[in-house]
């Protein structure tokens, strides 16, 4: 046993053969799954995957398993994970990228597994701090409610939360069954740096700590990649065995939706300072809300004026410090932040990059700190003043003055240290980046809000040092990882392309690899159309060619389609072109950006003849089984934007090493994305439909083959666009 061990009454050592045998018995006809699942059919791919996962856990090594849609991959890793954990006493972490998959595991697969396996399998779910209600903060807010600090909506929400507390099970936000604003939740949720821990009077009933206690007892812990990598980022700084980590100790990890790991690791092993983040942080102290002042300082001011629970003279002195010193400091900081971020955003907007620009000295980078030396100095100085002000003010709120002040003091202290972190980050980023890092500024969202960001250019080495060498086994699985049946690309990107000897870690042997094809019959279920006469995207008339073709395809399919884009600008152009003719044909067009993603999907499923125009977030994680989705149009091969600072730095790195960045990086990344878009169509054995790819490069460029060879074999039509419309109609008429 090792770092992830738990107390088990009796731990039995199994041979690999015995473990594989147990796995087989669970999946075999007449076995526990088939007894509980009506219409169960043995799937050789599912069993192969389960045995591969079992072997990786038993032998202590990495494994890459691509499992095509319909393999049943969740059970294929949960079964061996449960068996392995029960017999070895080792805890297994299962991590997913999306909430959808996490919910499927929690609400469907895990309860099913617990009901069919004849063993006491303990499974826990851990979410981040802010997903749980903090009883202490909630109780403290009750005081302000009595003092009339809340408007009627907030008072209603707090009253509803109070009733909910009597019936909730885990105290997590996902259990809240009434409308609740983010703003109110942020006032009552648990926060690591506010928590009083053993000094908290609610520690025994605390929801967050309750879940953590359960997690320490669990065989399997389900988390999402963001929480796992937050935990790994803490362990990277404080040592892998630190007690300050988010998760209990572990050495066995299964990563589903593993094609996201490089991006998640890049984000979590990097840093970010955004205008929105700073505004929220300062707003926690004081803000204007619906014409009224709100925030922590305002609450403290109200308490000092009405029910200070401390001698009058002291309350007056603290109040004077707050209004005469702290509030003006805060206002100066807000003004300095606003000027700094506005000017920095302007610099990026006027640079060649438009949305994301590297910071000097990266080649082509903007000289942000030079140009904005006055603004950044003022901003840093105002942050430092405010930190100092909060530090001295916090000391005035002595816990000796009464219990109610302790949580307020903790909140002031937490905000002070967040300001310190922000200032340190700003100072760090105003220096020259280490050679393996890139710094950049990025405008995001509709309003183009600025974030300053830093990230490692390559995460492979960071993952080896900070993650794999501490893990006994790591299983990577996804429906979209292999390029032309090879894992070479993802292994290289994730730092598992060579063997490095670290005793007792998953790095000592080459990873196991399996590409498990989907059990679906794609030749019968999918017609793949590639028109031969749409201009390549680099030509000016590509947009007009595409618009007319997309419209004709949508009329031929009577809607029931996703039209997927790689840029919002092109989406708008084609959407506007199609909107009226589609309406004339009685087809409703839904467009990303007009409503929340979940609402658009709900509408699309409900209005079964509609069309949805979407960009990146619709290329994956969207499940619309049945005829409501009968056609997916991929307008362009989904190459990344090559001048994004991270992508550009990676390209430069590869070129400097004498490698072909396009073949080694850009094409494989696009193939993985392409497979995700392709995978939207067929979700069940009974699904049937058409995939249309409107990018002539698929046929004209040598790399087009890599795209074709990475998807299942389908019935294919490669003809001038007008000649594809008849086959599309006929194909759909067959369903
Ligand atoms: S232990 Fe921390 S999170 Fe839990 S109720 Fe107390 S202060 Fe809140």
XYZ file of C-alpha atoms and ligand atoms in Angstrom:
743
model
C 0.000 0.000 0.000
C 1.089 3.567 -0.474
C -0.018 7.206 -0.222
C -3.596 6.456 -1.243
C -4.198 3.620 1.193
C -7.193 3.456 3.481
C -8.028 1.349 6.461
C -9.635 -1.853 5.229
C -10.617 -4.651 7.538
C -9.059 -7.285 5.350
C -6.966 -6.618 2.281
C -6.548 -9.558 -0.036
C -3.758 -9.640 -2.591
C -4.895 -10.751 -6.030
C -2.886 -11.966 -8.962
C -3.506 -10.147 -12.232
C -5.222 -13.269 -13.553
C -7.581 -13.322 -10.568
C -8.423 -9.646 -11.016
C -9.097 -10.096 -14.749
C -11.198 -13.116 -13.941
C -13.327 -11.110 -11.532
C -13.745 -8.393 -14.164
C -14.850 -10.979 -16.733
C -17.397 -12.428 -14.352
C -19.006 -9.021 -13.800
C -19.504 -8.483 -17.538
C -20.295 -12.053 -18.667
C -23.746 -13.201 -19.716
C -25.564 -14.321 -16.573
C -23.180 -12.168 -14.494
C -24.302 -9.409 -12.125
C -24.635 -6.714 -14.817
C -26.705 -8.875 -17.144
C -28.961 -9.881 -14.234
C -29.762 -6.240 -13.502
C -29.807 -4.710 -16.978
C -32.651 -5.600 -19.285
C -31.503 -6.295 -22.848
C -27.837 -6.430 -21.779
C -25.495 -7.673 -24.476
C -21.862 -8.520 -23.915
C -19.620 -6.037 -25.709
C -16.123 -7.371 -26.437
C -14.765 -3.797 -26.587
C -16.119 -3.011 -23.140
C -14.544 -6.130 -21.651
C -11.225 -5.427 -23.390
C -11.205 -1.918 -21.965
C -12.108 -3.138 -18.464
C -9.278 -5.684 -18.534
C -6.804 -3.071 -19.813
C -7.745 -0.724 -16.965
C -7.467 -3.607 -14.473
C -4.015 -4.435 -15.798
C -2.818 -0.819 -15.598
C -3.980 -0.592 -11.974
C -2.512 -3.942 -11.024
C 0.833 -3.484 -12.802
C 1.121 0.179 -11.792
C 1.525 1.893 -15.152
C -0.075 4.358 -17.514
C -2.676 3.344 -20.085
C -4.314 5.083 -23.029
C -7.698 3.719 -24.044
C -9.737 5.325 -26.794
C -13.254 3.943 -26.601
C -15.617 4.732 -29.476
C -19.152 5.935 -28.745
C -21.306 3.116 -27.375
C -18.454 1.104 -25.821
C -19.824 1.664 -22.324
C -16.560 3.106 -21.079
C -17.797 4.407 -17.718
C -18.589 0.905 -16.465
C -15.468 -0.372 -18.195
C -13.326 1.673 -15.815
C -15.599 1.796 -12.754
C -15.792 -2.007 -12.458
C -12.008 -2.621 -12.375
C -11.498 0.500 -10.236
C -14.028 -0.767 -7.680
C -12.601 -4.293 -7.632
C -9.010 -3.088 -7.467
C -9.743 -0.643 -4.684
C -11.701 -3.163 -2.632
C -9.009 -5.801 -2.811
C -5.926 -3.598 -2.592
C -7.138 -0.933 -0.157
C -5.954 1.727 -2.607
C -8.114 4.747 -3.329
C -8.849 5.516 -7.007
C -9.622 9.016 -8.275
C -11.946 9.217 -11.289
C -11.864 12.598 -12.987
C -14.072 13.960 -15.779
C -14.027 17.202 -17.708
C -17.731 17.965 -17.964
C -20.467 18.236 -15.362
C -22.670 16.123 -17.675
C -20.380 13.132 -17.418
C -19.814 13.666 -13.704
C -23.575 13.688 -13.140
C -24.002 10.578 -15.267
C -21.424 8.777 -13.112
C -22.926 9.987 -9.837
C -26.607 9.550 -10.643
C -26.562 6.527 -12.916
C -23.394 4.453 -13.249
C -22.198 4.444 -9.636
C -25.589 3.586 -8.037
C -25.986 0.851 -10.650
C -22.562 -0.550 -9.887
C -23.193 -0.454 -6.147
C -26.422 -2.361 -6.683
C -24.854 -5.104 -8.817
C -21.463 -5.679 -7.199
C -21.511 -7.936 -4.212
C -19.199 -5.752 -2.174
C -19.245 -2.713 0.039
C -18.119 -0.157 -2.552
C -17.818 3.340 -1.116
C -17.899 6.163 -3.640
C -17.606 9.849 -2.771
C -17.890 12.981 -4.842
C -15.774 16.004 -4.054
C -16.464 19.423 -5.447
C -14.621 22.673 -4.819
C -15.212 24.671 -1.625
C -17.569 27.181 -3.187
C -20.055 24.450 -4.106
C -21.003 24.004 -0.427
C -22.887 26.287 1.906
C -20.852 27.566 4.868
C -22.998 27.327 7.985
C -20.978 29.962 9.798
C -21.254 32.564 7.032
C -24.945 31.783 6.680
C -25.563 32.212 10.385
C -23.595 35.482 10.416
C -25.719 36.777 7.540
C -28.804 36.117 9.659
C -27.670 38.909 11.966
C -27.608 41.416 9.111
C -31.030 40.331 7.947
C -32.422 41.287 11.339
C -30.658 44.613 10.977
C -32.493 45.218 7.698
C -29.397 45.144 5.430
C -31.075 43.030 2.781
C -33.474 44.032 0.061
C -36.666 42.033 -0.338
C -35.271 39.646 -2.973
C -32.236 38.761 -0.881
C -34.374 38.385 2.220
C -36.605 35.939 0.320
C -33.611 33.975 -0.933
C -32.135 33.727 2.544
C -35.473 32.585 3.977
C -35.712 29.943 1.228
C -32.145 28.836 1.989
C -33.045 28.462 5.649
C -35.907 26.106 4.794
C -33.731 24.286 2.274
C -31.124 23.667 4.972
C -33.641 21.557 6.862
C -34.132 19.238 3.882
C -30.848 19.266 1.928
C -28.542 16.284 2.110
C -25.105 17.534 1.107
C -25.461 21.321 1.361
C -24.172 21.635 -2.184
C -25.448 24.178 -4.644
C -26.476 21.460 -7.100
C -29.148 20.455 -4.560
C -30.713 23.936 -4.435
C -34.185 23.452 -5.912
C -35.368 27.078 -6.133
C -34.085 30.136 -8.038
C -31.052 31.512 -6.238
C -28.864 34.353 -7.484
C -25.102 33.882 -7.766
C -24.698 37.004 -5.688
C -26.495 35.525 -2.676
C -24.730 32.187 -3.022
C -21.341 33.932 -3.017
C -22.288 35.510 0.313
C -22.886 32.135 1.975
C -20.668 29.593 0.243
C -17.633 27.982 1.849
C -14.246 29.458 0.985
C -10.910 27.962 1.865
C -9.312 31.206 3.014
C -12.339 32.342 5.035
C -12.946 29.014 6.793
C -12.166 29.036 10.530
C -11.533 25.281 10.534
C -11.159 23.865 14.061
C -12.210 27.221 15.577
C -15.546 27.077 13.759
C -18.497 26.253 16.036
C -20.097 24.352 13.111
C -17.120 22.167 12.268
C -18.968 18.958 13.182
C -21.979 19.752 10.991
C -19.977 21.440 8.215
C -21.063 20.203 4.775
C -17.656 20.615 3.160
C -15.797 18.783 5.905
C -18.544 16.155 6.063
C -17.969 15.318 2.395
C -14.230 15.307 2.922
C -14.523 12.878 5.844
C -16.537 10.564 3.604
C -13.945 10.939 0.867
C -11.237 9.706 3.220
C -13.231 6.481 3.617
C -14.072 6.075 -0.064
C -12.763 3.464 -2.491
C -13.455 5.732 -5.466
C -13.581 9.524 -5.455
C -15.221 11.333 -8.353
C -13.952 14.812 -9.169
C -13.655 17.034 -12.208
C -10.398 17.875 -13.977
C -10.430 21.435 -12.648
C -10.586 20.293 -9.040
C -7.994 17.571 -9.621
C -5.577 20.012 -11.239
C -6.198 22.637 -8.540
C -5.176 19.920 -6.106
C -2.134 19.018 -8.213
C -1.127 22.686 -8.497
C -1.163 22.949 -4.673
C 0.834 19.709 -4.374
C 3.309 20.994 -6.967
C 4.102 24.008 -4.783
C 3.813 22.422 -1.331
C 4.990 18.873 -2.032
C 2.877 15.965 -3.224
C 2.140 14.704 0.278
C 1.080 18.062 1.682
C -1.821 18.073 4.135
C -3.095 21.337 2.630
C -4.213 19.661 -0.570
C -7.828 19.644 -1.704
C -8.098 15.852 -2.019
C -7.083 13.047 0.337
C -3.901 11.154 -0.626
C -4.071 9.102 -3.841
C -1.803 7.287 -6.256
C -4.262 5.807 -8.742
C -6.034 8.068 -11.224
C -8.461 7.479 -14.091
C -8.925 10.497 -16.356
C -11.977 10.396 -18.595
C -12.369 12.965 -21.409
C -8.578 12.939 -21.284
C -8.156 14.887 -24.525
C -8.674 17.982 -22.313
C -5.773 17.291 -19.981
C -3.211 19.407 -21.832
C -5.490 22.472 -21.746
C -6.518 21.981 -18.123
C -2.896 21.487 -17.036
C -1.824 24.578 -19.009
C -4.457 26.606 -17.189
C -3.810 25.278 -13.685
C -0.020 25.304 -13.846
C -0.253 28.893 -15.068
C -1.666 32.112 -13.596
C -4.288 34.628 -14.505
C -5.225 38.098 -13.358
C -8.375 39.468 -14.895
C -10.236 42.724 -14.770
C -13.369 40.826 -13.795
C -11.512 39.009 -11.003
C -10.144 42.253 -9.562
C -13.538 43.983 -9.849
C -15.209 41.088 -8.026
C -12.552 41.085 -5.352
C -12.874 44.816 -4.718
C -16.661 44.505 -4.997
C -16.634 41.944 -2.189
C -15.412 44.797 -0.007
C -17.871 47.372 -1.305
C -20.050 47.814 -4.380
C -23.174 49.565 -5.642
C -26.091 47.223 -6.159
C -29.485 48.293 -7.463
C -28.735 51.847 -6.357
C -27.650 50.760 -2.861
C -24.265 50.215 -1.279
C -23.431 46.593 -0.443
C -20.410 44.484 0.497
C -18.386 43.438 3.493
C -17.270 46.923 4.560
C -20.838 48.132 4.354
C -22.019 45.246 6.537
C -19.306 45.963 9.081
C -20.200 49.646 9.036
C -23.858 48.791 9.691
C -22.946 46.539 12.597
C -20.664 49.149 14.119
C -23.412 51.766 13.876
C -26.236 49.617 15.245
C -25.072 46.637 17.285
C -21.324 46.686 17.628
C -21.028 44.306 20.580
C -17.986 46.346 21.654
C -17.503 49.465 23.761
C -18.995 52.567 22.131
C -15.695 54.477 22.030
C -13.922 51.605 20.320
C -16.750 51.156 17.826
C -16.514 54.852 16.935
C -12.743 54.637 16.393
C -13.087 51.535 14.178
C -15.904 53.200 12.254
C -13.776 56.299 11.658
C -10.914 54.157 10.341
C -13.302 52.401 8.005
C -14.987 55.479 6.552
C -12.055 57.913 6.581
C -9.206 55.632 5.553
C -10.275 52.261 4.225
C -13.105 53.315 1.916
C -11.009 56.064 0.233
C -8.177 53.524 -0.233
C -10.613 51.134 -1.848
C -11.914 53.846 -4.156
C -8.375 54.790 -5.200
C -7.633 51.152 -5.940
C -10.796 50.765 -8.023
C -9.912 53.855 -10.044
C -6.299 52.739 -10.605
C -7.409 49.221 -11.622
C -9.960 50.606 -14.001
C -7.422 52.896 -15.735
C -4.773 50.168 -15.932
C -7.075 47.513 -17.403
C -8.763 49.941 -19.821
C -5.430 51.139 -21.253
C -4.001 47.608 -21.394
C -7.116 46.380 -23.227
C -6.773 49.254 -25.669
C -3.162 48.271 -26.378
C -4.240 44.734 -27.219
C -7.197 45.895 -29.278
C -4.951 48.074 -31.417
C -2.258 45.403 -31.800
C -2.259 43.093 -34.803
C -3.644 40.230 -32.733
C -6.982 41.908 -31.849
C -8.032 39.452 -29.080
C -4.865 37.910 -27.602
C -1.351 39.291 -27.754
C 1.871 38.039 -26.196
C 3.716 40.365 -23.870
C 7.226 41.461 -24.721
C 9.914 39.937 -24.876
C 8.046 37.095 -26.592
C 8.571 37.729 -30.342
C 5.824 40.020 -31.620
C 4.818 40.878 -28.048
C 3.433 44.223 -26.916
C 5.493 46.373 -24.531
C 2.689 46.656 -22.004
C 4.769 47.422 -18.905
C 6.874 50.017 -20.701
C 3.934 51.829 -22.248
C 1.836 51.639 -19.079
C 4.600 52.165 -16.535
C 2.712 54.974 -14.722
C -0.611 53.153 -14.740
C 0.857 49.865 -13.506
C 2.870 51.631 -10.791
C -0.262 53.441 -9.545
C -2.252 50.228 -9.589
C 0.428 48.314 -7.660
C 0.792 51.108 -5.111
C -2.959 51.324 -4.566
C -3.163 47.556 -4.067
C -0.383 47.695 -1.514
C -2.057 50.565 0.366
C -5.338 48.729 0.488
C -3.670 45.546 1.743
C -1.994 47.515 4.506
C -5.267 49.223 5.365
C -7.123 45.914 5.558
C -4.390 44.363 7.643
C -4.568 47.068 10.271
C -8.369 47.165 10.168
C -8.590 43.388 10.597
C -6.613 43.629 13.827
C -9.215 46.039 15.171
C -11.902 43.375 14.770
C -10.565 41.292 17.580
C -12.330 37.969 18.244
C -12.324 39.038 21.883
C -15.119 41.432 20.929
C -17.521 38.586 20.358
C -18.094 35.514 18.239
C -19.889 37.379 15.439
C -16.765 39.388 14.652
C -14.561 36.370 14.097
C -16.010 35.345 10.743
C -15.961 38.982 9.573
C -12.351 39.233 10.604
C -11.611 36.028 8.681
C -13.337 37.465 5.598
C -11.326 40.691 5.777
C -8.145 38.617 6.187
C -9.044 36.410 3.219
C -9.651 39.412 0.965
C -6.404 40.971 2.118
C -4.428 37.863 1.177
C -6.188 37.648 -2.185
C -5.089 41.233 -2.860
C -1.543 40.271 -1.873
C -1.656 37.363 -4.316
C -2.970 39.627 -7.085
C -0.212 42.149 -6.481
C 2.443 39.418 -6.437
C 1.076 38.107 -9.720
C 1.128 41.544 -11.295
C 4.726 42.054 -10.171
C 5.685 38.588 -11.398
C 4.178 39.196 -14.814
C 5.802 42.582 -15.206
C 9.172 40.802 -15.157
C 10.672 38.760 -17.957
C 9.017 35.327 -18.288
C 11.091 32.232 -17.516
C 12.177 30.628 -20.820
C 9.554 27.898 -20.593
C 6.655 30.284 -19.947
C 4.604 32.595 -22.112
C 2.829 35.723 -20.841
C -0.021 37.257 -22.739
C -3.049 39.514 -22.561
C -6.411 38.243 -23.757
C -9.765 39.911 -24.331
C -12.714 37.630 -23.749
C -16.481 37.706 -23.583
C -18.745 40.053 -25.450
C -17.342 43.084 -23.697
C -13.755 42.077 -24.390
C -12.711 42.050 -20.731
C -8.958 41.760 -20.253
C -7.072 38.940 -18.546
C -3.315 38.899 -18.121
C -2.184 35.328 -18.255
C 0.921 33.203 -17.830
C 1.307 29.522 -18.670
C 3.997 26.917 -19.255
C 4.561 26.573 -23.004
C 4.762 22.801 -22.684
C 3.140 20.867 -19.854
C 4.829 17.533 -20.580
C 7.748 18.061 -18.209
C 5.596 19.661 -15.534
C 3.277 16.659 -15.618
C 6.196 14.234 -15.341
C 7.731 16.042 -12.390
C 4.649 17.187 -10.520
C 2.194 14.405 -11.313
C 3.234 11.090 -12.853
C 6.270 10.425 -10.713
C 3.963 10.449 -7.684
C 1.297 8.218 -9.219
C 1.333 4.438 -9.292
C -1.097 4.266 -12.230
C -2.748 6.749 -14.570
C -5.414 5.711 -17.068
C -6.291 8.167 -19.852
C -9.510 7.520 -21.691
C -11.695 9.382 -24.165
C -13.641 8.777 -27.357
C -11.208 11.078 -29.184
C -7.503 10.707 -28.469
C -5.901 8.626 -31.211
C -4.741 9.967 -34.568
C -5.047 7.298 -37.217
C -5.116 4.638 -34.461
C -1.937 5.940 -32.836
C -1.464 7.592 -29.425
C 1.913 9.051 -30.344
C 0.601 12.619 -30.420
C -1.184 12.642 -27.057
C 1.611 10.702 -25.368
C 4.101 13.304 -26.543
C 1.897 16.246 -25.556
C 1.323 14.786 -22.087
C 4.923 13.747 -21.467
C 4.405 9.989 -21.660
C 6.294 9.300 -24.873
C 9.390 7.890 -23.231
C 10.157 5.735 -20.228
C 11.647 7.497 -17.232
C 12.593 5.398 -14.271
C 11.077 6.667 -11.071
C 10.757 3.801 -8.633
C 7.207 2.891 -7.698
C 5.618 5.251 -10.244
C 3.596 4.806 -13.431
C 6.519 6.069 -15.520
C 8.658 2.946 -15.331
C 7.035 1.015 -18.188
C 5.605 2.018 -21.553
C 1.893 2.806 -21.347
C -0.663 0.218 -22.362
C -2.595 1.269 -25.462
C -5.964 0.213 -26.860
C -8.117 1.757 -29.584
C -11.553 0.242 -29.136
C -13.838 0.850 -32.099
C -17.435 1.832 -31.577
C -19.851 -1.118 -31.745
C -22.125 0.967 -34.008
C -22.450 0.216 -37.719
C -21.292 3.527 -39.216
C -21.497 2.292 -42.833
C -25.196 1.718 -42.327
C -25.823 4.668 -40.024
C -23.774 7.532 -41.510
C -23.539 9.150 -44.911
C -20.391 11.290 -45.107
C -20.626 14.037 -47.756
C -17.681 16.082 -48.947
C -18.536 18.564 -51.724
C -15.695 18.956 -54.202
C -16.470 22.447 -55.481
C -16.672 24.653 -52.368
C -13.725 27.074 -52.391
C -10.971 26.491 -49.834
C -11.350 28.726 -46.749
C -8.392 30.918 -47.767
C -10.313 32.210 -50.822
C -12.613 35.209 -50.535
C -15.613 33.449 -52.075
C -15.491 30.554 -49.588
C -18.092 32.360 -47.432
C -20.617 32.814 -50.261
C -20.092 29.248 -51.573
C -20.543 27.922 -48.070
C -23.646 29.992 -47.294
C -25.581 28.737 -50.308
C -24.524 25.130 -49.790
C -25.369 25.122 -46.075
C -28.798 26.564 -46.875
C -29.497 23.909 -49.519
C -28.390 21.093 -47.203
C -30.614 22.401 -44.403
C -33.590 22.555 -46.775
C -32.800 19.004 -47.935
C -32.674 17.697 -44.363
C -35.731 19.736 -43.252
C -33.625 21.221 -40.464
C -32.708 18.709 -37.719
C -29.093 19.815 -37.982
C -26.122 21.291 -36.186
C -24.008 23.694 -38.236
C -20.631 23.903 -36.506
C -18.135 26.720 -37.030
C -14.644 27.559 -35.877
C -15.249 31.321 -35.796
C -18.114 33.454 -34.569
C -17.700 35.882 -37.471
C -18.314 33.175 -40.089
C -21.181 31.790 -38.011
C -22.895 35.188 -38.081
C -22.389 35.548 -41.825
C -23.912 32.149 -42.654
C -26.660 32.413 -40.033
C -27.809 35.769 -41.429
C -27.789 34.373 -44.974
C -29.901 31.340 -44.017
C -32.281 32.895 -41.501
C -35.115 34.124 -43.751
C -35.112 31.301 -46.331
C -35.194 28.792 -43.471
C -38.054 30.653 -41.795
C -39.949 30.609 -45.127
C -39.515 26.837 -45.160
C -40.830 26.598 -41.586
C -37.398 25.765 -40.130
C -36.398 27.549 -36.959
C -32.760 28.683 -36.742
C -31.186 28.840 -33.276
C -27.946 30.726 -32.946
C -25.221 30.579 -30.319
C -24.984 33.838 -28.416
C -28.722 34.560 -28.447
C -29.412 32.500 -25.289
C -27.568 30.309 -22.794
C -26.130 27.118 -24.294
C -28.360 24.874 -22.168
C -31.500 26.778 -23.219
C -30.557 26.569 -26.898
C -30.068 22.827 -26.578
C -33.360 22.423 -24.768
C -35.121 24.328 -27.573
C -33.322 22.296 -30.219
C -34.456 19.029 -28.625
C -38.006 20.306 -28.179
C -38.471 21.803 -31.656
C -37.433 18.704 -33.576
C -37.207 20.388 -36.991
C -34.881 23.185 -35.923
C -31.285 24.018 -36.795
C -28.585 25.114 -34.372
C -25.648 27.298 -35.476
C -22.807 26.962 -32.960
C -19.075 27.371 -32.438
C -16.579 25.640 -30.170
C -18.756 24.668 -27.197
C -21.117 22.688 -29.457
C -18.359 20.569 -31.011
C -18.398 18.282 -27.968
C -20.257 17.290 -24.818
C -23.621 17.632 -26.588
C -25.867 14.596 -26.701
C -28.971 14.694 -28.925
C -29.985 11.120 -29.711
C -32.725 10.353 -32.230
C -33.919 12.096 -35.376
C -33.906 15.631 -33.880
C -30.246 15.606 -34.895
C -30.001 13.968 -38.313
C -27.287 16.086 -39.858
C -24.047 17.676 -38.667
C -22.363 20.195 -40.948
C -18.692 20.847 -40.167
C -18.012 24.069 -42.011
C -14.230 24.026 -41.691
C -11.470 21.737 -40.462
C -11.048 22.897 -36.848
C -7.442 24.106 -36.811
C -6.442 26.192 -33.811
C -5.739 29.890 -34.355
C -1.961 29.761 -34.994
C -1.258 33.222 -33.622
C -2.770 32.632 -30.188
C 0.233 33.232 -27.880
C 0.264 29.707 -26.417
C -0.172 28.019 -29.790
C 2.389 30.331 -31.425
C 4.904 29.605 -28.650
C 4.407 25.865 -29.063
C 4.852 26.146 -32.823
C 8.034 28.180 -32.328
C 9.381 25.633 -29.830
C 8.861 22.753 -32.234
C 10.360 24.639 -35.175
C 13.401 25.616 -33.103
C 13.888 21.935 -32.318
C 13.878 21.211 -36.064
C 10.435 19.593 -35.967
C 7.492 20.124 -38.299
C 4.999 21.961 -36.096
C 2.168 21.748 -38.599
C 2.367 17.979 -39.007
C 3.229 17.241 -35.381
C 0.978 19.683 -33.591
C -1.565 21.599 -35.667
C -2.898 18.664 -37.690
C -3.276 16.205 -34.773
C -5.005 18.855 -32.622
C -7.424 19.559 -35.480
C -8.064 15.830 -36.018
C -9.064 15.392 -32.367
C -11.462 18.334 -32.607
C -12.802 17.004 -35.919
C -13.521 13.640 -34.297
C -15.463 15.417 -31.567
C -17.617 17.275 -34.090
C -18.129 14.053 -36.051
C -19.116 12.258 -32.848
C -22.152 14.519 -32.273
C -24.293 12.638 -34.799
C -24.421 9.013 -33.696
C -25.173 8.532 -30.015
C -27.215 5.293 -30.159
C -27.264 2.138 -32.281
C -30.571 3.327 -33.770
C -29.306 6.793 -34.822
C -28.986 7.520 -38.524
C -27.869 10.642 -40.368
C -25.515 12.699 -42.491
C -22.182 14.369 -41.811
C -21.222 17.111 -44.249
C -17.671 18.480 -44.299
C -17.414 21.727 -46.283
C -13.641 22.061 -46.384
C -11.968 21.136 -49.665
C -8.626 20.725 -47.890
C -9.905 17.367 -46.691
C -9.516 16.198 -50.305
C -6.798 18.452 -51.677
C -4.168 18.325 -48.924
C -2.040 15.311 -48.019
C -3.006 15.719 -44.340
C -6.691 15.199 -45.252
C -6.018 11.453 -45.064
C -5.282 11.711 -41.329
C -8.808 13.069 -40.805
C -10.424 10.339 -42.898
C -8.446 7.557 -41.241
C -9.252 8.762 -37.735
C -13.028 8.383 -38.022
C -15.023 5.173 -38.474
C -15.622 3.992 -42.018
C -18.891 5.440 -43.370
C -20.792 5.417 -46.629
C -19.252 8.332 -48.497
C -20.323 10.753 -51.223
C -17.625 12.957 -52.744
C -19.272 14.988 -55.505
C -19.914 18.590 -56.608
C -22.225 20.127 -54.037
C -25.436 20.018 -56.092
C -24.947 16.296 -56.577
C -24.703 15.628 -52.863
C -28.221 16.914 -52.158
C -30.065 13.966 -53.756
C -28.084 11.321 -51.836
C -28.636 13.296 -48.608
C -32.422 13.297 -49.128
C -32.448 9.613 -50.042
C -30.288 8.649 -47.070
C -32.534 10.431 -44.620
C -35.673 9.068 -46.264
C -34.429 5.573 -45.374
C -34.456 6.207 -41.637
S -15.787 24.736 9.027
Fe -15.367 26.400 7.597
S -16.690 25.993 5.822
Fe -17.422 24.752 7.522
S -19.035 25.961 8.428
Fe -17.168 26.420 9.544
S -16.292 28.200 8.549
Fe -17.826 27.348 7.184
